[in-house]
Coordinates of C-alpha atoms and ligand atoms in Angstrom, one line a residue:
M1 CA 20.2 -18.5 -6.8
S2 CA 17.2 -19.1 -9.1
R3 CA 18.1 -21.9 -11.4
F4 CA 14.5 -22.3 -12.3
V5 CA 11.9 -19.7 -13.2
L6 CA 8.3 -20.4 -13.5
I7 CA 5.7 -18.1 -15.0
T8 CA 2.1 -19.0 -14.0
P9 CA -0.7 -17.7 -11.8
N10 CA -1.6 -21.3 -11.0
T11 CA -0.6 -22.0 -7.4
D12 CA -1.4 -25.7 -7.6
F13 CA 1.1 -26.2 -10.4
D14 CA 3.7 -24.0 -8.6
A15 CA 3.4 -26.3 -5.5
R16 CA 3.9 -29.4 -7.7
V17 CA 7.1 -27.9 -9.2
R18 CA 8.4 -27.1 -5.8
Q19 CA 7.7 -30.6 -4.6
A20 CA 9.6 -31.9 -7.7
L21 CA 12.6 -29.8 -6.9
A22 CA 12.5 -30.8 -3.2
G23 CA 12.9 -34.4 -4.5
G24 CA 16.6 -33.6 -5.1
L25 CA 17.2 -30.9 -7.8
P26 CA 19.5 -28.2 -6.4
G27 CA 19.0 -24.5 -7.2
G28 CA 16.1 -22.3 -6.3
L29 CA 12.8 -21.5 -8.0
Q30 CA 11.3 -18.1 -8.5
T31 CA 7.7 -17.8 -9.7
F32 CA 6.1 -14.9 -11.4
A33 CA 2.3 -14.9 -11.8
F34 CA 2.5 -12.7 -14.9
V35 CA 5.2 -11.4 -17.3
D36 CA 4.3 -8.8 -19.9
P37 CA 5.2 -10.4 -23.3
A38 CA 5.8 -6.9 -24.7
N39 CA 8.5 -6.4 -22.1
P40 CA 10.4 -9.7 -21.4
A41 CA 13.5 -7.8 -20.2
E42 CA 11.5 -6.9 -17.1
L43 CA 11.7 -10.5 -16.0
F44 CA 15.5 -10.4 -15.9
T45 CA 15.5 -7.1 -14.1
N46 CA 13.4 -8.8 -11.4
L47 CA 15.9 -11.7 -11.3
N48 CA 18.7 -9.3 -10.3
Q49 CA 20.9 -10.2 -13.3
E50 CA 20.8 -13.9 -12.3
R51 CA 20.9 -16.3 -15.3
P52 CA 18.4 -19.1 -14.8
E53 CA 18.9 -22.4 -16.6
V54 CA 15.3 -23.4 -17.1
L55 CA 12.2 -21.3 -17.8
I56 CA 8.9 -22.9 -17.4
L57 CA 5.9 -21.3 -19.1
G58 CA 3.3 -22.6 -16.9
P59 CA -0.5 -23.3 -17.1
D60 CA -2.8 -20.3 -17.6
V61 CA -0.3 -18.3 -19.5
P62 CA -2.1 -17.5 -22.8
V63 CA -0.5 -19.6 -25.7
E64 CA 0.3 -16.5 -27.8
D65 CA 2.1 -14.9 -24.9
A66 CA 4.0 -18.0 -24.1
L67 CA 5.2 -18.4 -27.8
R68 CA 6.1 -14.8 -28.0
L69 CA 8.2 -14.9 -24.8
A70 CA 9.9 -18.2 -25.9
T71 CA 10.8 -16.6 -29.2
V72 CA 12.5 -13.6 -27.5
F73 CA 14.4 -15.8 -25.1
D74 CA 15.5 -18.1 -27.8
V75 CA 17.3 -15.2 -29.4
Q76 CA 18.5 -13.4 -26.3
L77 CA 19.5 -16.4 -24.2
P78 CA 20.0 -19.4 -26.5
E79 CA 21.3 -21.7 -23.8
L80 CA 18.2 -21.3 -21.6
S81 CA 16.0 -24.4 -21.7
V82 CA 12.4 -23.2 -22.2
V83 CA 9.7 -25.7 -21.2
L84 CA 6.0 -25.1 -22.0
V85 CA 3.2 -26.5 -20.0
G86 CA 0.3 -27.5 -22.4
E87 CA -1.3 -30.3 -24.4
A88 CA 1.1 -31.7 -26.9
D89 CA -1.0 -31.9 -30.1
P90 CA 1.1 -32.1 -33.3
A91 CA 0.1 -28.6 -34.8
F92 CA 1.0 -27.0 -31.5
V93 CA 4.3 -28.9 -31.1
L94 CA 5.4 -27.5 -34.5
L95 CA 4.7 -23.9 -33.4
A96 CA 6.5 -24.6 -30.1
M97 CA 9.5 -26.0 -31.8
R98 CA 9.8 -22.9 -34.1
A99 CA 9.6 -20.7 -31.0
G100 CA 12.6 -22.6 -29.5
I101 CA 10.7 -24.4 -26.8
R102 CA 12.7 -27.5 -25.8
D103 CA 10.1 -29.6 -24.1
I104 CA 6.4 -29.8 -23.4
L105 CA 4.9 -30.8 -20.1
S106 CA 1.3 -31.8 -19.3
P107 CA -0.5 -29.5 -17.0
A108 CA -1.6 -32.5 -15.0
A109 CA 2.0 -33.8 -14.5
E110 CA 2.9 -35.2 -11.1
P111 CA 6.0 -34.1 -9.2
A112 CA 8.0 -37.2 -10.2
E113 CA 7.4 -36.6 -13.9
I114 CA 8.1 -32.8 -13.6
R115 CA 11.4 -33.7 -11.8
V116 CA 12.6 -36.0 -14.7
L117 CA 11.8 -33.3 -17.3
L118 CA 13.5 -30.6 -15.3
E119 CA 16.6 -32.8 -14.9
R120 CA 16.7 -33.3 -18.7
A121 CA 16.2 -29.5 -19.2
C122 CA 19.2 -28.8 -16.9
Q123 CA 21.3 -31.4 -18.8
S124 CA 20.5 -29.8 -22.1
Y125 CA 21.3 -26.4 -20.7
A126 CA 24.7 -27.7 -19.4
S127 CA 25.4 -29.3 -22.8
R128 CA 24.7 -26.0 -24.6
T129 CA 26.8 -23.8 -22.3
R130 CA 29.6 -26.3 -22.4
T131 CA 29.7 -26.7 -26.1
A132 CA 29.7 -22.9 -26.4
A133 CA 32.5 -22.6 -23.8
V134 CA 34.9 -25.5 -24.6
K135 CA 35.6 -27.4 -27.9
S136 CA 38.9 -26.3 -29.3
P137 CA 41.1 -29.2 -30.2
N138 CA 43.7 -27.9 -27.7
A139 CA 41.1 -27.4 -24.9
P140 CA 42.7 -28.5 -21.6
K141 CA 41.6 -32.0 -20.5
G142 CA 40.2 -32.7 -17.1
L143 CA 41.8 -34.9 -14.4
V144 CA 40.9 -38.5 -14.6
I145 CA 40.9 -39.9 -11.1
G146 CA 40.7 -43.7 -10.8
V147 CA 40.0 -45.5 -7.6
F148 CA 41.7 -49.0 -7.5
S149 CA 42.5 -51.9 -5.2
P150 CA 43.5 -55.5 -5.8
K151 CA 41.2 -56.7 -3.0
G152 CA 37.5 -56.2 -2.8
G153 CA 35.4 -54.5 -0.2
V154 CA 38.1 -52.1 1.0
G155 CA 36.0 -49.0 0.3
K156 CA 36.6 -48.0 -3.4
T157 CA 33.0 -47.2 -4.2
T158 CA 32.6 -45.3 -0.9
I159 CA 35.8 -43.3 -1.6
A160 CA 35.0 -42.7 -5.3
T161 CA 31.4 -41.4 -4.6
N162 CA 32.7 -39.1 -1.9
I163 CA 35.5 -37.8 -4.1
A164 CA 32.9 -37.0 -6.8
V165 CA 30.5 -35.3 -4.4
G166 CA 33.3 -33.4 -2.7
L167 CA 34.6 -32.2 -6.1
G168 CA 31.1 -31.2 -7.0
K169 CA 31.6 -28.3 -4.6
V170 CA 34.8 -27.3 -6.3
A171 CA 33.4 -27.6 -9.8
P172 CA 29.6 -27.8 -9.9
M173 CA 28.4 -29.7 -13.0
G174 CA 32.0 -30.2 -13.9
V175 CA 32.4 -33.6 -12.4
V176 CA 31.3 -37.0 -13.7
I177 CA 31.6 -40.3 -11.8
V178 CA 31.8 -43.4 -14.0
D179 CA 31.2 -46.9 -12.6
L180 CA 33.6 -49.3 -14.3
D181 CA 32.8 -52.1 -12.0
L182 CA 30.7 -53.3 -15.0
Q183 CA 29.3 -56.5 -13.5
F184 CA 28.5 -55.6 -9.9
G185 CA 29.0 -51.9 -9.7
D186 CA 27.1 -50.1 -7.0
V187 CA 27.7 -46.4 -7.7
A188 CA 24.0 -46.1 -8.5
S189 CA 23.0 -47.5 -5.1
G190 CA 25.7 -45.5 -3.3
L191 CA 24.3 -42.3 -4.8
Y192 CA 20.6 -43.4 -4.6
L193 CA 20.1 -43.1 -8.3
N194 CA 17.9 -45.1 -10.7
P195 CA 19.5 -44.2 -14.0
E196 CA 17.7 -44.4 -17.2
H197 CA 21.0 -44.9 -19.2
T198 CA 24.2 -46.7 -18.3
V199 CA 27.7 -47.4 -19.6
T200 CA 26.1 -49.7 -22.2
D201 CA 24.5 -46.7 -23.9
A202 CA 27.6 -44.5 -23.3
V203 CA 29.8 -46.8 -25.4
S204 CA 27.3 -47.2 -28.2
S205 CA 28.5 -45.9 -31.6
S206 CA 26.2 -42.9 -31.6
A207 CA 27.6 -41.7 -28.2
S208 CA 31.2 -42.5 -29.0
Q209 CA 31.0 -40.4 -32.1
D210 CA 29.2 -37.5 -30.5
S211 CA 29.9 -36.2 -27.1
L212 CA 26.6 -34.4 -26.9
V213 CA 24.8 -37.7 -27.3
L214 CA 27.1 -39.1 -24.7
K215 CA 26.1 -36.4 -22.2
A216 CA 22.5 -37.1 -22.7
F217 CA 23.2 -40.6 -21.3
L218 CA 24.5 -39.2 -18.0
T219 CA 22.4 -38.9 -14.9
V220 CA 22.3 -35.8 -12.8
H221 CA 22.9 -36.2 -9.1
P222 CA 21.5 -33.6 -6.6
S223 CA 25.1 -32.8 -5.5
N224 CA 25.6 -31.0 -8.9
I225 CA 27.6 -33.9 -10.4
Y226 CA 26.9 -36.3 -13.2
A227 CA 27.0 -40.1 -12.9
L228 CA 27.4 -42.8 -15.5
C229 CA 26.3 -46.0 -13.8
A230 CA 27.2 -49.6 -14.5
P231 CA 25.0 -51.7 -16.8
K232 CA 21.8 -53.0 -15.3
T233 CA 22.7 -56.7 -15.7
P234 CA 26.1 -58.4 -15.5
V235 CA 25.5 -60.0 -18.9
E236 CA 25.7 -56.6 -20.6
A237 CA 29.2 -56.1 -19.3
D238 CA 30.5 -58.7 -21.6
D239 CA 29.9 -56.4 -24.6
I240 CA 32.0 -53.6 -23.3
T241 CA 35.6 -53.8 -24.4
P242 CA 38.8 -52.0 -23.1
Q243 CA 38.8 -50.0 -26.3
H244 CA 35.3 -48.7 -25.5
V245 CA 36.6 -47.7 -22.0
T246 CA 39.5 -45.8 -23.5
R247 CA 37.3 -43.8 -25.9
L248 CA 34.7 -43.1 -23.2
L249 CA 37.2 -41.7 -20.8
E250 CA 38.9 -39.6 -23.5
Q251 CA 35.5 -38.1 -24.4
L252 CA 34.6 -37.4 -20.8
A253 CA 38.0 -35.8 -20.0
E254 CA 37.4 -33.4 -22.9
Q255 CA 34.0 -32.4 -21.4
F256 CA 34.6 -32.4 -17.6
Q257 CA 37.1 -30.9 -15.3
Y258 CA 37.0 -34.1 -13.2
V259 CA 36.3 -37.6 -14.2
V260 CA 36.1 -40.0 -11.2
V261 CA 36.3 -43.7 -12.0
D262 CA 35.2 -46.4 -9.7
T263 CA 36.6 -49.9 -10.6
A264 CA 36.2 -53.6 -9.9
P265 CA 38.6 -55.2 -7.5
G266 CA 41.8 -56.8 -9.0
L267 CA 43.4 -55.8 -12.2
P268 CA 40.9 -56.8 -14.9
E269 CA 41.4 -55.6 -18.5
I270 CA 38.7 -52.9 -18.1
G271 CA 40.5 -51.6 -15.0
L272 CA 43.9 -51.6 -16.8
A273 CA 42.4 -49.7 -19.8
A274 CA 41.0 -47.1 -17.3
L275 CA 44.3 -46.9 -15.5
E276 CA 46.1 -46.0 -18.7
Q277 CA 43.7 -43.0 -19.1
C278 CA 44.1 -41.8 -15.4
T279 CA 46.1 -38.7 -14.5
D280 CA 45.7 -39.7 -10.8
A281 CA 45.3 -43.2 -9.2
V282 CA 43.9 -43.5 -5.8
W283 CA 45.1 -46.8 -4.3
V284 CA 43.0 -48.1 -1.5
T285 CA 43.9 -50.6 1.2
A286 CA 42.1 -51.5 4.4
M287 CA 44.1 -52.0 7.6
D288 CA 44.4 -55.8 7.3
V289 CA 47.2 -58.0 6.1
P290 CA 45.5 -59.5 3.0
S291 CA 44.5 -56.2 1.5
I292 CA 47.9 -54.5 2.3
R293 CA 49.8 -57.5 0.7
G294 CA 47.4 -57.4 -2.2
L295 CA 48.2 -53.7 -2.8
R296 CA 51.9 -54.4 -2.6
S297 CA 51.7 -57.2 -5.3
G298 CA 49.4 -55.1 -7.5
L299 CA 51.7 -52.0 -7.4
E300 CA 54.8 -54.2 -8.1
I301 CA 53.2 -55.7 -11.2
L302 CA 52.0 -52.3 -12.5
R303 CA 55.4 -50.8 -11.9
R304 CA 57.1 -53.6 -13.9
L305 CA 54.6 -53.0 -16.7
D306 CA 55.2 -49.3 -16.5
L307 CA 51.4 -48.7 -16.1
L308 CA 51.5 -46.5 -13.0
P309 CA 49.9 -43.0 -13.6
E310 CA 51.9 -39.9 -12.9
T311 CA 50.2 -39.0 -9.6
R312 CA 49.6 -41.6 -6.8
H313 CA 47.5 -41.2 -3.7
V314 CA 47.6 -44.1 -1.2
V315 CA 44.6 -44.2 1.1
L316 CA 44.4 -46.3 4.2
N317 CA 40.7 -46.9 4.8
M318 CA 39.0 -48.3 7.8
A319 CA 42.1 -47.2 9.8
D320 CA 42.0 -48.4 13.3
S321 CA 44.6 -47.9 16.0
K322 CA 43.5 -51.2 17.6
S323 CA 44.1 -53.3 14.5
G324 CA 47.5 -54.6 15.7
L325 CA 49.2 -52.8 12.7
S326 CA 50.8 -49.4 12.5
V327 CA 50.9 -47.0 9.6
Q328 CA 54.7 -47.7 9.4
D329 CA 53.9 -51.4 9.0
V330 CA 51.5 -50.6 6.2
E331 CA 54.0 -48.3 4.5
S332 CA 57.0 -50.7 4.7
T333 CA 54.9 -53.5 3.3
I334 CA 53.5 -51.6 0.3
G335 CA 56.8 -49.7 -0.2
A336 CA 55.0 -46.3 -0.4
P337 CA 53.9 -43.7 2.1
V338 CA 50.2 -43.5 3.1
D339 CA 48.9 -40.1 2.0
V340 CA 45.4 -40.1 3.6
S341 CA 43.9 -42.2 6.4
I342 CA 40.2 -42.6 6.8
P343 CA 39.1 -44.1 10.1
R344 CA 36.6 -46.9 10.4
S345 CA 33.3 -45.1 11.0
K346 CA 29.7 -46.2 11.6
A347 CA 28.5 -43.0 9.8
V348 CA 30.2 -44.3 6.6
A349 CA 28.7 -47.7 6.8
F350 CA 25.3 -46.1 7.4
S351 CA 25.8 -43.7 4.5
T352 CA 26.2 -46.6 2.1
N353 CA 22.9 -48.1 3.1
R354 CA 21.2 -44.7 2.8
G355 CA 22.7 -43.9 -0.6
V356 CA 24.0 -40.5 0.7
P357 CA 27.8 -40.1 0.8
V358 CA 29.0 -38.6 4.0
L359 CA 30.4 -35.6 2.2
Q360 CA 26.9 -34.9 0.8
D361 CA 25.0 -34.4 4.0
G362 CA 27.8 -32.4 5.7
R363 CA 27.7 -34.4 8.9
K364 CA 30.6 -34.2 11.4
D365 CA 32.5 -37.5 11.6
P366 CA 36.2 -38.4 11.8
A367 CA 36.0 -40.1 8.4
V368 CA 34.8 -36.9 6.8
K369 CA 38.1 -35.2 7.7
G370 CA 40.1 -37.8 5.8
L371 CA 37.8 -37.7 2.9
R372 CA 38.0 -33.9 2.7
Q373 CA 41.9 -34.2 2.7
L374 CA 41.7 -36.6 -0.2
V375 CA 39.3 -34.3 -2.2
A376 CA 41.6 -31.4 -1.5
R377 CA 44.4 -33.2 -3.3
F378 CA 42.5 -32.6 -6.6
D379 CA 41.7 -29.0 -5.9
P380 CA 43.8 -26.8 -8.4
A381 CA 44.6 -24.4 -5.5
W382 CA 46.1 -27.2 -3.3
R383 CA 48.0 -28.7 -6.2
A384 CA 49.6 -25.4 -7.1
T385 CA 50.9 -24.8 -3.6
A386 CA 51.4 -28.2 -2.0
Q387 CA 53.4 -30.3 -4.4
K388 CA 56.1 -30.7 -1.8
K389 CA 53.6 -32.1 0.7
L390 CA 52.2 -34.6 -1.8
H391 CA 53.3 -37.5 0.3
R392 CA 53.3 -36.6 4.0
R393 CA 53.1 -39.1 6.8
V394 CA 49.7 -39.6 8.3
V395 CA 48.8 -40.6 11.9
V396 CA 46.1 -43.1 12.8
Ligands
LIG1 N1 35.8 -45.9 6.6 C1 34.9 -46.8 6.7 N2 34.3 -47.1 7.9 C2 33.3 -48.0 8.0 N3 32.8 -48.7 6.9 C3 33.3 -48.5 5.7 C4 34.4 -47.5 5.5 N4 34.7 -47.5 4.2 C5 33.8 -48.4 3.6 N5 33.0 -48.9 4.5 C6 32.0 -49.9 4.3 O1 32.5 -51.1 3.7 C7 31.7 -51.7 2.8 C8 32.4 -51.9 1.5 O2 32.7 -50.6 0.9 P1 32.7 -50.4 -0.6 O3 31.5 -50.9 -1.3 O4 33.0 -48.9 -0.8 O5 34.0 -51.2 -1.0 P2 34.5 -51.6 -2.5 O6 36.0 -51.6 -2.4 O7 33.9 -50.7 -3.5 O8 33.9 -53.1 -2.6 P3 34.0 -53.9 -4.0 O9 35.4 -54.3 -4.2 O10 33.0 -55.0 -3.7 O11 33.5 -53.0 -5.1 C9 30.5 -50.8 2.6 O12 29.4 -51.3 3.4 C10 30.9 -49.5 3.2 O13 29.9 -48.7 3.9
LIG2 MG1 32.8 -51.1 -5.2

């Protein structure tokens, strides 16, 4: 599919755009050396009815032709993000704005700069199509899937990032992962992202009043999902309140089919605020006595406080038949069946260090099977047919 269309006879610029996309933006690029401004429809005939998201009017397209094409597309395809390559002098910018051009790129831009700009253009395309499609007060809300565990280091972030990447295949651009481990979150490193904006921006008053502003603070990940990463310093986390979190998750659930939330270990206030917004809670324990006991106590407290979300998924991570414990031991201690088991795997440990979740690179590994089973639990097709199998015994 051609997500990007470039019009230019300039092969050097074409090569730089291709390099920019190879840096991690999914979706193909189709280049046309020339489009007749008197007949823009021809372009779309050549695209075989595909609807591109971003149109780049590249170097060596005469300015009058570029402005004319942009004006026509602005009327016919208002969601399309049109980017013009040229020098941004003020008089010209005004003309470009009037023609509906969304951004201007220097002809000398390097691939990294081009990539950032194209990412932004995709985000603004997604915002426009989404605002057009959704936005009635009764619009259905997305699933909010929180990943929790009383003990640290049991694999919450690994599981949350894989759920998000896995769901990105079910609902491309319909998934956002939010890092609510505000002090020491590592979703950014788990997804190899260097975000410009974080939760700090997303809870600012401008974003909490306007979901389009909020969307501009999300970072696009190559697996067709959005990410909202933790603040850059632990100090910033102090300014984020449980009320902020409640509002943030409400807004995201209105905009996305899936909101995946990674959390800090334990039951901190921020985590409890998130839990209250969750439709689904994924409870993670490793196969060791302290984390299993921790989960039992955590679930007991939450049950007493009546804070458990409707749908529960218990995940036994780093499962190992040589651990000296059986699944039955785990289940009888926590007082709930284990729904999914994910074996201990070198590929998973390696994927954390690379910043590429195992479900992203499609490798074969025993842990991948467990993670896929977990992702399937959020697929509408599975939910519709498999309610009876919601809690079936697993084998390690
Ligand atoms: N199934 C697995 N097999 C092998 N290693 C794993 C597995 N799951 C997670 N790990 C590794 O365990 C380490 C901790 O995982 P992760 O960061 O996901 O845990 P966490 O619960 O988010 O930790 P924290 O509580 O500190 O946020 C990582 O290095 C990760 O690669
Ligand atoms: Mg973590």
